Amino acid sequence: MPRLPTLMLPAVVDADWLLAHLDQVRVIDTRRTSDYLAGHVPGACSFPLDALLVERTDRSALERLARASQRALASRGIRPDEHVVLVDDADGSAALGALMCELAGMTHVTVLQGGVTRWSTGGHTVEHFPAMPDHSDPADWRDTPPRLDFLATIDDVVRVSTDQESVLLDCRS
């Protein structure tokens, strides 16, 4: 699979961009398995996030989440150096999946804007069967450390909330 130069990797792409680059990326569908089987971007692998979600955000919980994400990605043959595009049904799970990929140690992570809905309403075909993996063994993640430095833990949030020189920005909608 040809690779895109790192500097050209957008954080969010539209359906036409994905169609033009399908042979250069791995597509990961973060929806429930039943939704994935009802129709997905051609070649996408199913990666429902339910089993990986955590309730705590202290450092040890995030380390466990990163390692569990690495195992789940490896079991699907996804290598840490691949460029992945995460797809959802516009519910935000692709963004959460992107965060999990980055936490696991990936650096080439993109989200499809509008998800499968935007893909199919744009006239692009969907598949209704599981993608056949192009690997025979799990990917090797042994030399890929988790990236825990970009995500705040609950302890970080508490510390910043009482620090007079820091600003805590709540971006929930």
Tab-separated table of C-alpha atoms in Angstrom:
chain	number	residue	atom	x	y	z
A	1	MET	CA	0.000	0.000	0.000
A	2	PRO	CA	1.585	3.354	-1.017
A	3	ARG	CA	1.907	5.860	1.802
A	4	LEU	CA	1.087	9.540	1.894
A	5	PRO	CA	3.814	11.887	3.133
A	6	THR	CA	3.236	12.693	6.813
A	7	LEU	CA	2.937	16.432	6.188
A	8	MET	CA	-0.006	15.812	3.864
A	9	LEU	CA	-2.126	13.957	6.411
A	10	PRO	CA	-5.306	15.866	7.253
A	11	ALA	CA	-7.092	15.358	10.574
A	12	VAL	CA	-10.530	15.285	8.927
A	13	VAL	CA	-11.350	14.300	5.336
A	14	ASP	CA	-14.450	14.208	3.163
A	15	ALA	CA	-15.805	11.228	1.261
A	16	ASP	CA	-14.240	12.263	-2.055
A	17	TRP	CA	-10.796	12.487	-0.454
A	18	LEU	CA	-11.231	9.037	1.074
A	19	LEU	CA	-12.355	7.561	-2.248
A	20	ALA	CA	-9.254	8.980	-3.945
A	21	HIS	CA	-6.965	7.548	-1.233
A	22	LEU	CA	-8.607	4.191	-0.390
A	23	ASP	CA	-5.529	2.312	-1.637
A	24	GLN	CA	-3.244	4.335	0.676
A	25	VAL	CA	-5.106	4.082	3.989
A	26	ARG	CA	-6.739	1.518	6.264
A	27	VAL	CA	-10.391	2.303	7.006
A	28	ILE	CA	-11.646	1.517	10.507
A	29	ASP	CA	-15.409	1.494	11.159
A	30	THR	CA	-16.164	2.300	14.811
A	31	ARG	CA	-19.895	1.551	14.700
A	32	ARG	CA	-21.635	-1.457	16.232
A	33	THR	CA	-21.057	-4.689	14.327
A	34	SER	CA	-24.686	-4.841	13.188
A	35	ASP	CA	-24.418	-1.334	11.688
A	36	TYR	CA	-21.123	-2.254	10.031
A	37	LEU	CA	-22.694	-5.333	8.405
A	38	ALA	CA	-25.646	-3.228	7.190
A	39	GLY	CA	-23.224	-1.257	5.003
A	40	HIS	CA	-19.694	0.110	5.316
A	41	VAL	CA	-16.969	1.804	3.300
A	42	PRO	CA	-15.344	-0.811	1.032
A	43	GLY	CA	-12.465	-2.573	2.755
A	44	ALA	CA	-13.248	-1.137	6.198
A	45	CYS	CA	-12.557	-3.338	9.193
A	46	SER	CA	-15.008	-3.388	12.077
A	47	PHE	CA	-13.689	-1.909	15.317
A	48	PRO	CA	-16.597	-1.341	17.746
A	49	LEU	CA	-15.358	0.629	20.735
A	50	ASP	CA	-17.740	-0.642	23.422
A	51	ALA	CA	-15.338	-3.217	24.870
A	52	LEU	CA	-12.521	-0.683	25.167
A	53	LEU	CA	-14.261	2.157	26.994
A	54	VAL	CA	-13.054	3.051	30.481
A	55	GLU	CA	-14.765	4.834	33.336
A	56	ARG	CA	-11.662	6.282	34.972
A	57	THR	CA	-9.097	8.631	33.457
A	58	ASP	CA	-6.184	8.318	35.854
A	59	ARG	CA	-2.803	7.468	34.329
A	60	SER	CA	-2.980	3.718	35.028
A	61	ALA	CA	-6.455	3.470	33.426
A	62	LEU	CA	-5.214	5.334	30.331
A	63	GLU	CA	-2.183	3.036	30.115
A	64	ARG	CA	-4.502	0.000	30.241
A	65	LEU	CA	-6.721	1.570	27.564
A	66	ALA	CA	-3.679	2.241	25.350
A	67	ARG	CA	-2.462	-1.361	25.669
A	68	ALA	CA	-5.964	-2.775	25.063
A	69	SER	CA	-6.258	-0.557	21.973
A	70	GLN	CA	-2.898	-1.809	20.721
A	71	ARG	CA	-4.016	-5.439	21.134
A	72	ALA	CA	-7.342	-4.778	19.382
A	73	LEU	CA	-5.661	-2.993	16.461
A	74	ALA	CA	-2.941	-5.659	16.203
A	75	SER	CA	-5.552	-8.431	16.106
A	76	ARG	CA	-7.019	-6.754	13.009
A	77	GLY	CA	-3.611	-6.622	11.340
A	78	ILE	CA	-3.343	-2.849	11.705
A	79	ARG	CA	0.273	-1.763	12.071
A	80	PRO	CA	1.238	1.244	14.207
A	81	ASP	CA	2.851	3.007	11.235
A	82	GLU	CA	-0.206	2.799	8.956
A	83	HIS	CA	-2.437	5.736	8.063
A	84	VAL	CA	-5.926	4.970	9.329
A	85	VAL	CA	-9.200	6.738	8.559
A	86	LEU	CA	-11.901	6.226	11.181
A	87	VAL	CA	-15.548	6.142	10.163
A	88	ASP	CA	-18.736	6.322	12.229
A	89	ASP	CA	-22.367	7.307	11.683
A	90	ALA	CA	-21.776	10.913	12.788
A	91	ASP	CA	-22.150	10.032	16.479
A	92	GLY	CA	-18.609	11.002	17.458
A	93	SER	CA	-17.296	7.466	17.851
A	94	ALA	CA	-14.774	7.974	15.029
A	95	ALA	CA	-13.221	10.865	16.965
A	96	LEU	CA	-13.088	8.683	20.076
A	97	GLY	CA	-11.555	5.892	17.992
A	98	ALA	CA	-8.981	8.350	16.645
A	99	LEU	CA	-8.079	9.310	20.205
A	100	MET	CA	-7.684	5.626	21.094
A	101	CYS	CA	-5.445	5.052	18.046
A	102	GLU	CA	-3.275	8.013	19.012
A	103	LEU	CA	-3.184	6.886	22.636
A	104	ALA	CA	-2.048	3.466	21.393
A	105	GLY	CA	0.878	5.164	19.648
A	106	MET	CA	-0.321	5.771	16.087
A	107	THR	CA	0.612	9.076	14.451
A	108	HIS	CA	-1.224	8.856	11.101
A	109	VAL	CA	-4.866	9.161	12.156
A	110	THR	CA	-7.742	10.799	10.250
A	111	VAL	CA	-11.539	10.956	10.669
A	112	LEU	CA	-14.107	10.840	7.847
A	113	GLN	CA	-16.377	13.883	8.146
A	114	GLY	CA	-20.035	12.873	8.215
A	115	GLY	CA	-19.247	9.176	8.487
A	116	VAL	CA	-20.935	6.440	6.502
A	117	THR	CA	-24.009	8.618	5.964
A	118	ARG	CA	-21.990	11.259	4.112
A	119	TRP	CA	-20.139	8.499	2.234
A	120	SER	CA	-23.302	6.823	0.951
A	121	THR	CA	-25.282	10.032	0.263
A	122	GLY	CA	-22.296	11.196	-1.777
A	123	GLY	CA	-23.002	8.356	-4.174
A	124	HIS	CA	-20.190	6.078	-3.021
A	125	THR	CA	-20.800	2.341	-2.786
A	126	VAL	CA	-20.971	0.428	0.466
A	127	GLU	CA	-20.192	-3.209	1.171
A	128	HIS	CA	-22.512	-5.465	3.154
A	129	PHE	CA	-20.061	-8.197	4.124
A	130	PRO	CA	-17.015	-8.220	6.403
A	131	ALA	CA	-13.815	-7.043	4.781
A	132	MET	CA	-11.359	-9.838	4.203
A	133	PRO	CA	-8.190	-9.048	6.148
A	134	ASP	CA	-5.047	-8.679	4.074
A	135	HIS	CA	-2.958	-10.241	6.814
A	136	SER	CA	-2.450	-13.694	8.220
A	137	ASP	CA	-0.936	-12.731	11.562
A	138	PRO	CA	-1.548	-9.962	14.070
A	139	ALA	CA	0.497	-6.803	13.550
A	140	ASP	CA	3.564	-6.273	15.711
A	141	TRP	CA	3.168	-3.443	18.228
A	142	ARG	CA	6.003	-4.479	20.595
A	143	ASP	CA	8.201	-1.466	19.766
A	144	THR	CA	5.377	1.090	19.869
A	145	PRO	CA	5.005	2.865	23.202
A	146	PRO	CA	1.643	4.375	24.125
A	147	ARG	CA	1.358	8.162	23.713
A	148	LEU	CA	0.052	9.298	27.079
A	149	ASP	CA	1.547	12.793	26.967
A	150	PHE	CA	-1.189	14.521	24.962
A	151	LEU	CA	-4.173	13.514	27.087
A	152	ALA	CA	-5.012	15.019	30.462
A	153	THR	CA	-5.691	12.684	33.366
A	154	ILE	CA	-8.222	13.448	36.080
A	155	ASP	CA	-5.286	14.454	38.306
A	156	ASP	CA	-4.155	16.966	35.649
A	157	VAL	CA	-7.644	18.476	35.482
A	158	VAL	CA	-7.862	18.823	39.269
A	159	ARG	CA	-4.403	20.424	39.395
A	160	VAL	CA	-5.192	22.911	36.590
A	161	SER	CA	-8.591	23.791	38.072
A	162	THR	CA	-6.898	25.151	41.201
A	163	ASP	CA	-3.906	26.740	39.442
A	164	GLN	CA	-4.277	30.520	39.084
A	165	GLU	CA	-2.045	30.615	35.976
A	166	SER	CA	-3.837	27.920	33.949
A	167	VAL	CA	-7.103	27.914	32.082
A	168	LEU	CA	-9.370	24.883	31.929
A	169	LEU	CA	-11.490	24.908	28.782
A	170	ASP	CA	-14.621	22.733	28.704
A	171	CYS	CA	-15.485	21.986	25.068
A	172	ARG	CA	-18.515	19.782	25.602
A	173	SER	CA	-21.556	20.773	23.611
